[in-house]
């Protein structure tokens, strides 16, 4: 599933039973901000202690509670559960609503969707850029509100231009919200807890969108314009309901305010205008020096991650077209492969993300995902020309390998995107990284069609090479960064 539509099933994720120190300190910080008396806080903490099902073994509810023990994560999980339910509804009915109800041609639908994606490229960076300068909490609330209202506005779309304008607005504010959310995670958590938060939210997103897709299927079954419109309204309302969670975010998710430059005063007590201007200019140069656009290593990571991120396009476009055009497998297998992917992502994203805040671990899992994805491309290709049963078996094997490649690549990418970012401009860095994924998503249909779909086995082999090179490039960045970090620590210890 794509990183922005982090999708799918009804199974619960396997969540981390351990509450790390970062989450514990966050709870204490939020408790200090509250007005409740210490006794009440102590009682609440006692009540929240895990309930075990056996000697020393916490039960499922206790493990779930421990994994979302941080108050910020609980709020984000609650908002995600609600809003992504609406996203699942909308994704299910979008294309058919445009074609059957609005009356757009397939070409016009393609333009609408591509325009929304292109708008998201710009908004991905803008959301992070703004989160460094304004309240990330207020930005996320604003972006989510506008997106929810825009989704509801689709029921008034009666022609191509109206649908295009609404789609661009949705694309802008959806990706802006995603980057702002990433900036919030970068600031509200540290180390392993940041990757854990991303993994939990991705698992929750998959579950919610899968459930929402089930509701969206109701419109497909009923088939009337009213059914489509009511479900789209419901999808928008889900976004707006999620705001009741987001307003509870604490102030620590916002970027610290930039310190004002003090006026330079002469010995006689007068303000030295020239020196003050120089000080202001120096502060601005220092701020620009923290820009992600000046960080060549991070930009290379972003480019390679965007290239590897095209593997989502393989799942969403390449595999369905390959199955229907080149294999003997029935089309229903597409849904089966989707369920397999979703189940693996939901069950394994959290546990397989542990430790990827460590640069070496992040590099290692990125390398494994590169080899897995390259092998996956060749296995998909092998399904062509086989008898039905063998084709199905080969496709299932490929889907399993693909899902684990997806899980590992996301885990490694999150760890590196956080650990290699300059904390001074956390929002800008996350915005650049998200923009890279948006560009990759925009290019994926063209690349997949020009390789695997147009040239068969040879095209799949080219795709395999692309994924292998980009994934191993990410591993190289991680290993190089780890060596530099070790050298810096050793130098500091020697000086001390």
Coordinates of C-alpha atoms in Angstrom, one line a residue:
X1 CA 0.0 0.0 0.0
X2 CA 1.1 3.5 -0.7
X3 CA 2.7 5.6 2.1
X4 CA -0.1 8.1 2.0
X5 CA -2.9 5.6 1.7
X6 CA -1.1 3.4 4.2
X7 CA -3.7 0.7 3.8
X8 CA -5.6 -2.3 5.0
X9 CA -7.3 -5.2 7.2
X10 CA -9.2 -6.2 10.2
X11 CA -6.4 -7.7 12.2
X12 CA -4.9 -5.9 15.1
X13 CA -1.2 -4.9 14.8
X14 CA 1.4 -6.6 17.0
X15 CA 2.4 -3.8 19.1
X16 CA 5.4 -3.1 21.3
X17 CA 4.8 -4.2 24.9
X18 CA 7.5 -2.0 26.3
X19 CA 7.1 1.6 27.3
X20 CA 10.3 3.4 26.4
X21 CA 11.8 6.2 28.4
X22 CA 10.8 8.9 25.9
X23 CA 7.1 8.0 26.2
X24 CA 7.4 7.9 30.0
X25 CA 8.9 11.4 30.1
X26 CA 6.3 12.6 27.7
X27 CA 3.6 11.4 30.0
X28 CA 5.2 13.2 32.9
X29 CA 5.5 16.4 30.9
X30 CA 1.8 16.3 29.9
X31 CA 0.8 15.5 33.5
X32 CA 2.7 18.5 34.7
X33 CA 0.7 20.7 32.3
X34 CA -2.6 19.4 33.5
X35 CA -4.6 20.9 36.4
X36 CA -5.3 17.6 38.1
X37 CA -3.9 17.0 41.6
X38 CA -0.9 14.6 42.1
X39 CA -3.1 12.1 43.9
X40 CA -5.4 11.9 40.9
X41 CA -2.5 11.4 38.6
X42 CA -1.1 8.7 40.8
X43 CA -4.4 6.9 40.8
X44 CA -4.7 7.2 37.1
X45 CA -1.2 5.7 36.6
X46 CA -2.1 2.9 39.0
X47 CA -5.3 2.1 37.1
X48 CA -3.4 2.1 33.8
X49 CA -1.0 -0.7 34.9
X50 CA -1.0 -3.7 32.6
X51 CA -3.3 -6.6 33.2
X52 CA -1.5 -9.8 32.7
X53 CA -2.8 -13.1 31.4
X54 CA -0.1 -15.2 33.0
X55 CA 3.0 -14.9 35.2
X56 CA 4.9 -12.0 33.8
X57 CA 3.1 -12.0 30.5
X58 CA 0.9 -9.0 29.6
X59 CA -2.3 -9.6 27.8
X60 CA -3.3 -8.2 24.4
X61 CA -5.0 -5.2 25.8
X62 CA -2.0 -4.4 28.0
X63 CA 0.3 -4.6 25.0
X64 CA -1.9 -2.4 22.9
X65 CA -2.2 0.2 25.7
X66 CA 1.6 0.2 26.3
X67 CA 2.3 0.8 22.6
X68 CA 0.2 3.9 22.6
X69 CA 1.0 5.0 26.2
X70 CA 2.4 8.4 25.0
X71 CA -0.4 11.0 25.1
X72 CA 0.6 12.5 21.7
X73 CA 0.6 9.1 20.0
X74 CA -2.8 8.2 21.6
X75 CA -4.3 11.4 20.1
X76 CA -2.8 10.8 16.7
X77 CA -4.0 7.2 16.7
X78 CA -7.5 8.3 17.6
X79 CA -7.6 10.9 14.9
X80 CA -6.1 8.4 12.4
X81 CA -8.6 5.7 13.2
X82 CA -11.5 8.1 12.5
X83 CA -10.2 10.1 9.5
X84 CA -8.6 7.1 7.6
X85 CA -12.0 5.3 7.8
X86 CA -13.3 8.2 5.7
X87 CA -10.3 7.9 3.4
X88 CA -11.0 4.2 2.8
X89 CA -14.6 5.0 1.9
X90 CA -13.5 7.7 -0.6
X91 CA -10.7 5.7 -2.2
X92 CA -13.2 2.9 -2.9
X93 CA -15.7 5.0 -4.8
X94 CA -13.6 7.8 -6.3
X95 CA -13.0 6.5 -9.9
X96 CA -16.5 5.1 -10.4
X97 CA -18.1 8.2 -8.9
X98 CA -16.2 10.4 -11.4
X99 CA -17.1 8.2 -14.4
X100 CA -20.6 7.0 -13.5
X101 CA -22.1 9.9 -11.6
X102 CA -20.1 13.0 -12.6
X103 CA -19.8 11.7 -16.2
X104 CA -16.1 12.2 -16.7
X105 CA -14.2 10.4 -19.4
X106 CA -11.3 8.1 -18.4
X107 CA -8.9 10.7 -19.8
X108 CA -10.4 13.4 -17.7
X109 CA -10.3 11.2 -14.6
X110 CA -6.6 10.6 -15.2
X111 CA -6.0 14.3 -15.4
X112 CA -7.9 15.0 -12.2
X113 CA -6.0 12.3 -10.2
X114 CA -2.7 13.3 -11.7
X115 CA -3.3 17.0 -10.9
X116 CA -4.2 16.1 -7.3
X117 CA -0.9 14.2 -7.0
X118 CA 1.1 17.1 -8.6
X119 CA -0.4 19.5 -6.1
X120 CA 0.6 17.2 -3.4
X121 CA 4.3 17.4 -4.4
X122 CA 4.3 21.1 -3.7
X123 CA 2.2 20.8 -0.5
X124 CA 4.5 18.1 0.9
X125 CA 7.3 20.6 1.3
X126 CA 5.1 23.5 2.1
X127 CA 3.5 21.7 5.1
X128 CA 6.9 21.0 6.6
X129 CA 8.2 24.4 5.8
X130 CA 5.2 26.0 7.5
X131 CA 5.5 23.7 10.5
X132 CA 8.9 25.2 11.3
X133 CA 7.4 28.7 11.4
X134 CA 3.9 28.3 12.8
X135 CA 2.0 26.1 15.3
X136 CA 2.1 22.5 13.8
X137 CA -1.0 21.7 15.8
X138 CA -3.0 24.6 14.3
X139 CA -1.7 23.8 10.8
X140 CA -2.7 20.1 11.1
X141 CA -6.2 21.1 12.3
X142 CA -6.6 23.7 9.5
X143 CA -5.4 21.3 6.8
X144 CA -7.5 18.5 8.0
X145 CA -10.6 20.7 8.2
X146 CA -10.2 22.0 4.7
X147 CA -9.6 18.5 3.3
X148 CA -12.7 17.2 5.0
X149 CA -14.9 20.1 3.6
X150 CA -13.3 19.6 0.2
X151 CA -14.2 15.9 0.2
X152 CA -17.8 16.8 1.0
X153 CA -17.8 19.3 -1.8
X154 CA -17.3 16.5 -4.3
X155 CA -21.1 15.9 -4.1
X156 CA -21.5 19.2 -5.9
X157 CA -19.1 18.4 -8.7
X158 CA -21.0 18.2 -12.0
X159 CA -18.3 18.7 -14.6
X160 CA -14.6 18.3 -15.3
X161 CA -13.5 21.7 -14.1
X162 CA -15.2 21.5 -10.8
X163 CA -13.9 18.1 -10.1
X164 CA -10.4 19.2 -11.0
X165 CA -10.5 22.2 -8.7
X166 CA -11.8 20.1 -5.7
X167 CA -9.2 17.4 -6.4
X168 CA -6.3 19.9 -6.4
X169 CA -7.5 21.4 -3.1
X170 CA -7.8 17.9 -1.6
X171 CA -4.3 17.0 -2.9
X172 CA -2.8 20.1 -1.5
X173 CA -4.2 19.9 2.0
X174 CA -3.8 16.1 2.3
X175 CA -0.1 16.2 1.6
X176 CA 0.3 19.3 3.6
X177 CA -1.3 17.6 6.6
X178 CA 0.9 14.5 6.1
X179 CA 4.1 16.6 6.2
X180 CA 2.9 18.5 9.2
X181 CA 2.1 15.3 11.0
X182 CA 5.6 14.0 10.3
X183 CA 7.0 17.2 11.8
X184 CA 4.9 16.7 14.9
X185 CA 6.3 13.1 15.2
X186 CA 9.8 14.4 14.7
X187 CA 9.4 16.9 17.6
X188 CA 7.2 15.0 20.0
X189 CA 9.3 11.8 20.1
X190 CA 12.9 10.9 20.1
X191 CA 15.0 8.0 18.9
X192 CA 13.2 4.7 18.6
X193 CA 9.9 6.1 19.8
X194 CA 9.7 8.2 16.6
X195 CA 9.9 5.2 14.3
X196 CA 7.6 3.3 16.6
X197 CA 5.0 6.1 16.4
X198 CA 5.2 6.0 12.5
X199 CA 4.9 2.2 12.5
X200 CA 1.8 2.2 14.8
X201 CA 0.1 4.9 12.8
X202 CA 0.8 3.1 9.6
X203 CA -0.7 -0.2 11.0
X204 CA -3.7 1.8 12.3
X205 CA -4.1 3.5 8.9
X206 CA -4.2 0.1 7.1
X207 CA -6.9 -1.2 9.4
X208 CA -9.0 1.9 9.1
X209 CA -8.8 2.2 5.4
X210 CA -9.7 -1.5 5.0
X211 CA -12.8 -1.0 7.1
X212 CA -13.7 2.1 5.2
X213 CA -13.3 0.3 1.9
X214 CA -15.9 -2.2 3.2
X215 CA -18.4 0.7 3.7
X216 CA -17.4 2.1 0.3
X217 CA -18.4 -1.2 -1.2
X218 CA -22.0 -0.5 -0.1
X219 CA -22.2 2.3 -2.7
X220 CA -20.8 0.0 -5.4
X221 CA -23.4 -2.6 -4.5
X222 CA -26.4 -0.1 -4.4
X223 CA -25.1 1.7 -7.4
X224 CA -27.3 4.8 -7.1
X225 CA -26.0 8.4 -7.3
X226 CA -27.5 9.1 -3.9
X227 CA -25.6 6.2 -2.3
X228 CA -22.3 7.5 -3.8
X229 CA -23.0 11.0 -2.6
X230 CA -24.1 10.0 0.9
X231 CA -21.0 7.9 1.4
X232 CA -18.7 10.8 0.2
X233 CA -20.4 13.1 2.7
X234 CA -19.8 10.5 5.3
X235 CA -16.1 10.3 4.3
X236 CA -15.7 14.0 4.7
X237 CA -17.5 14.0 8.1
X238 CA -15.0 11.3 9.3
X239 CA -12.2 13.8 8.7
X240 CA -14.0 16.5 10.6
X241 CA -14.8 14.2 13.5
X242 CA -11.0 13.5 13.8
X243 CA -10.6 17.1 14.7
X244 CA -12.0 16.4 18.2
X245 CA -8.8 14.4 18.8
X246 CA -6.4 16.8 17.2
X247 CA -7.4 19.8 19.3
X248 CA -6.1 17.8 22.3
X249 CA -2.5 17.9 21.1
X250 CA -0.1 19.5 23.6
X251 CA 2.0 22.6 22.8
X252 CA 5.2 20.5 22.8
X253 CA 4.4 19.3 19.2
X254 CA 5.1 22.9 17.9
X255 CA 8.5 24.2 16.8
X256 CA 10.2 26.3 19.5
X257 CA 10.0 30.0 18.7
X258 CA 13.0 31.5 17.1
X259 CA 14.8 33.8 19.6
X260 CA 14.5 37.4 18.7
X261 CA 17.8 39.1 18.0
X262 CA 18.6 41.6 20.7
X263 CA 19.5 45.2 19.8
X264 CA 23.1 46.0 20.0
X265 CA 23.7 48.8 22.5
X266 CA 26.8 51.0 22.6
X267 CA 28.7 52.0 25.7
X268 CA 26.7 55.3 25.8
X269 CA 23.4 53.4 25.9
X270 CA 22.2 54.1 22.4
X271 CA 21.2 51.5 19.9
X272 CA 23.8 50.6 17.3
X273 CA 21.6 50.3 14.2
X274 CA 24.4 48.9 11.9
X275 CA 25.5 46.3 14.4
X276 CA 21.9 45.3 15.1
X277 CA 21.3 44.9 11.4
X278 CA 24.4 42.7 11.1
X279 CA 23.3 40.6 14.0
X280 CA 19.9 40.1 12.4
X281 CA 21.6 39.2 9.1
X282 CA 23.9 36.7 10.8
X283 CA 20.9 35.0 12.5
X284 CA 19.1 34.7 9.2
X285 CA 22.3 33.2 7.6
X286 CA 22.5 30.7 10.4
X287 CA 18.8 29.7 9.9
X288 CA 19.3 29.3 6.2
X289 CA 22.4 27.2 7.0
X290 CA 20.1 24.6 8.5
X291 CA 18.0 24.2 5.3
X292 CA 17.5 20.7 4.0
X293 CA 18.3 22.0 0.5
X294 CA 21.9 22.5 1.6
X295 CA 22.2 19.0 3.0
X296 CA 23.4 16.9 0.0
X297 CA 23.4 13.6 2.0
X298 CA 19.7 14.1 2.9
X299 CA 18.8 15.1 -0.6
X300 CA 20.4 12.0 -1.9
X301 CA 18.5 9.9 0.6
X302 CA 15.3 11.6 -0.5
X303 CA 15.9 10.9 -4.1
X304 CA 16.8 7.2 -3.6
X305 CA 13.8 6.7 -1.2
X306 CA 11.5 8.3 -3.9
X307 CA 12.9 5.9 -6.5
X308 CA 12.4 2.9 -4.2
X309 CA 9.0 4.2 -3.2
X310 CA 7.9 3.5 -6.8
X311 CA 7.3 -0.1 -5.5
X312 CA 3.9 1.1 -4.4
X313 CA 3.2 1.8 -8.1
X314 CA 4.1 -1.8 -8.9
X315 CA 1.4 -3.0 -6.4
X316 CA -1.3 -0.6 -7.4
X317 CA -0.8 -0.5 -11.2
X318 CA 1.8 -3.0 -12.4
X319 CA 0.6 -6.2 -10.7
X320 CA -3.2 -5.8 -11.6
X321 CA -2.3 -5.1 -15.3
X322 CA 0.2 -7.9 -15.4
X323 CA -2.3 -10.4 -14.0
X324 CA -5.1 -9.4 -16.3
X325 CA -3.0 -9.2 -19.5
X326 CA -0.2 -11.7 -19.1
X327 CA -1.2 -14.5 -16.7
X328 CA -3.8 -17.2 -16.5
X329 CA -4.7 -16.3 -12.9
X330 CA -8.3 -15.1 -12.3
X331 CA -8.8 -11.4 -11.7
X332 CA -10.1 -12.1 -8.2
X333 CA -6.5 -12.9 -7.2
X334 CA -5.8 -9.2 -7.2
X335 CA -8.0 -8.8 -4.2
X336 CA -6.4 -11.8 -2.5
X337 CA -2.9 -10.3 -3.0
X338 CA -4.2 -7.0 -1.6
X339 CA -5.4 -8.8 1.5
X340 CA -2.1 -10.6 1.9
X341 CA -0.2 -7.3 1.7
X342 CA -2.5 -5.6 4.2
X343 CA -2.3 -8.4 6.7
X344 CA 1.5 -8.5 6.6
X345 CA 1.8 -4.7 6.9
X346 CA -0.6 -4.6 9.9
X347 CA 1.0 -7.5 11.7
X348 CA 4.6 -6.9 11.0
X349 CA 5.2 -3.1 10.5
X350 CA 5.5 -2.4 14.2
X351 CA 7.8 -5.3 15.3
X352 CA 10.0 -5.1 12.2
X353 CA 10.5 -1.3 12.7
X354 CA 12.1 -1.8 16.1
X355 CA 15.7 -0.6 16.3
X356 CA 15.7 1.2 12.9
X357 CA 16.5 4.5 14.7
X358 CA 20.0 3.1 14.7
X359 CA 21.7 4.0 11.5
X360 CA 23.3 0.6 11.0
X361 CA 20.0 -1.3 11.6
X362 CA 18.2 1.1 9.2
X363 CA 20.9 0.5 6.6
X364 CA 20.7 -3.3 7.1
X365 CA 16.9 -3.5 6.7
X366 CA 17.1 -1.2 3.6
X367 CA 19.6 -3.5 2.0
X368 CA 17.4 -6.6 2.7
X369 CA 14.4 -4.8 1.3
X370 CA 16.4 -4.0 -1.9
X371 CA 17.2 -7.7 -2.5
X372 CA 13.6 -8.7 -1.6
X373 CA 12.1 -6.2 -4.0
X374 CA 14.4 -7.1 -6.8
X375 CA 13.5 -10.8 -6.4
X376 CA 9.9 -9.9 -6.2
X377 CA 9.9 -8.3 -9.6
X378 CA 11.4 -11.4 -11.2
X379 CA 8.9 -13.7 -9.4
X380 CA 6.0 -11.6 -10.7
X381 CA 7.4 -11.9 -14.2
X382 CA 7.6 -15.7 -13.8
X383 CA 3.9 -15.9 -13.4
X384 CA 3.3 -15.2 -17.1
X385 CA 2.5 -18.3 -19.2
X386 CA 2.0 -20.7 -16.3
X387 CA -1.1 -22.8 -15.7
X388 CA -3.7 -21.3 -13.5
X389 CA -2.7 -23.1 -10.2
X390 CA 1.0 -22.4 -10.7
X391 CA 0.4 -18.8 -11.7
X392 CA -1.6 -18.2 -8.5
X393 CA 1.1 -19.9 -6.3
X394 CA 3.8 -17.8 -7.9
X395 CA 1.8 -14.6 -7.5
X396 CA 1.2 -15.3 -3.8
X397 CA 4.9 -15.9 -3.2
X398 CA 5.7 -12.6 -5.0
X399 CA 3.0 -10.8 -3.0
X400 CA 4.5 -12.0 0.3
X401 CA 8.0 -11.0 -0.6
X402 CA 6.7 -7.7 -1.8
X403 CA 4.9 -7.0 1.4
X404 CA 8.0 -7.7 3.5
X405 CA 10.1 -5.5 1.2
X406 CA 7.5 -2.7 1.7
X407 CA 7.6 -3.1 5.5
X408 CA 11.4 -3.1 5.8
X409 CA 11.9 -0.3 3.3
X410 CA 9.4 1.9 5.3
X411 CA 11.0 1.1 8.6
X412 CA 14.5 1.9 7.3
X413 CA 13.4 5.0 5.5
X414 CA 11.6 6.4 8.6
X415 CA 14.7 5.8 10.8
X416 CA 17.0 7.5 8.4
X417 CA 14.6 10.4 7.6
X418 CA 14.5 11.3 11.3
X419 CA 18.1 10.5 12.4
X420 CA 19.8 12.3 9.5
X421 CA 17.6 15.4 9.7
X422 CA 18.7 18.6 11.3
X423 CA 16.4 19.0 14.4
X424 CA 16.5 22.8 14.0
X425 CA 14.5 22.5 10.8
X426 CA 12.7 19.2 11.5
X427 CA 9.6 20.3 9.6
X428 CA 11.5 21.4 6.5
X429 CA 13.4 18.1 6.5
X430 CA 10.3 16.0 6.8
X431 CA 8.7 18.1 4.1
X432 CA 11.5 17.5 1.7
X433 CA 11.4 13.8 2.4
X434 CA 7.7 13.6 1.9
X435 CA 8.0 15.6 -1.3
X436 CA 10.3 13.0 -2.6
X437 CA 7.8 10.3 -2.0
X438 CA 5.1 12.4 -3.8
X439 CA 7.4 12.7 -6.8
X440 CA 8.0 9.0 -6.8
X441 CA 4.3 8.3 -6.6
X442 CA 3.7 10.6 -9.5
X443 CA 6.4 9.0 -11.6
X444 CA 5.6 5.4 -10.7
X445 CA 2.8 4.8 -13.2
X446 CA 4.9 6.0 -16.1
X447 CA 8.0 4.0 -15.1
X448 CA 6.1 0.8 -14.4
X449 CA 4.2 1.1 -17.7
X450 CA 7.4 1.8 -19.6
X451 CA 9.2 -1.2 -18.1
X452 CA 7.2 -4.2 -16.9
X453 CA 3.9 -3.6 -18.7
X454 CA 5.5 -2.7 -22.1
X455 CA 8.5 -5.1 -22.2
X456 CA 7.5 -8.1 -20.1
X457 CA 10.3 -10.0 -18.5
X458 CA 13.0 -7.6 -19.7
X459 CA 11.0 -4.7 -18.2
X460 CA 10.6 -6.5 -14.9
X461 CA 14.4 -7.1 -14.9
X462 CA 15.0 -3.4 -15.4
X463 CA 12.6 -2.6 -12.5
X464 CA 14.5 -5.1 -10.3
X465 CA 17.7 -3.4 -11.1
X466 CA 16.2 0.0 -10.3
X467 CA 15.0 -1.2 -6.9
X468 CA 18.2 -3.0 -6.1
X469 CA 20.4 0.0 -6.9
X470 CA 18.3 2.5 -5.0
X471 CA 17.9 0.3 -1.9
X472 CA 21.6 -0.5 -1.8
X473 CA 22.3 3.2 -2.2
X474 CA 20.2 3.9 0.9
X475 CA 22.1 1.2 2.8
X476 CA 25.4 2.9 1.7
X477 CA 24.2 6.3 3.0
X478 CA 23.2 4.7 6.4
X479 CA 26.5 2.9 6.8
X480 CA 28.6 6.0 5.9
X481 CA 26.6 8.1 8.3
X482 CA 27.1 5.6 11.1
X483 CA 30.9 5.5 10.5
X484 CA 31.0 9.3 10.6
X485 CA 29.0 9.4 13.8
X486 CA 31.3 6.8 15.4
X487 CA 34.3 8.9 14.3
X488 CA 32.8 12.1 15.8
X489 CA 32.1 10.3 19.1
X490 CA 35.7 8.9 19.1
X491 CA 37.1 12.4 18.4
X492 CA 35.0 14.0 21.1
X493 CA 36.1 11.3 23.6
X494 CA 39.8 11.9 22.7
X495 CA 39.4 15.6 23.2
X496 CA 37.7 15.1 26.5

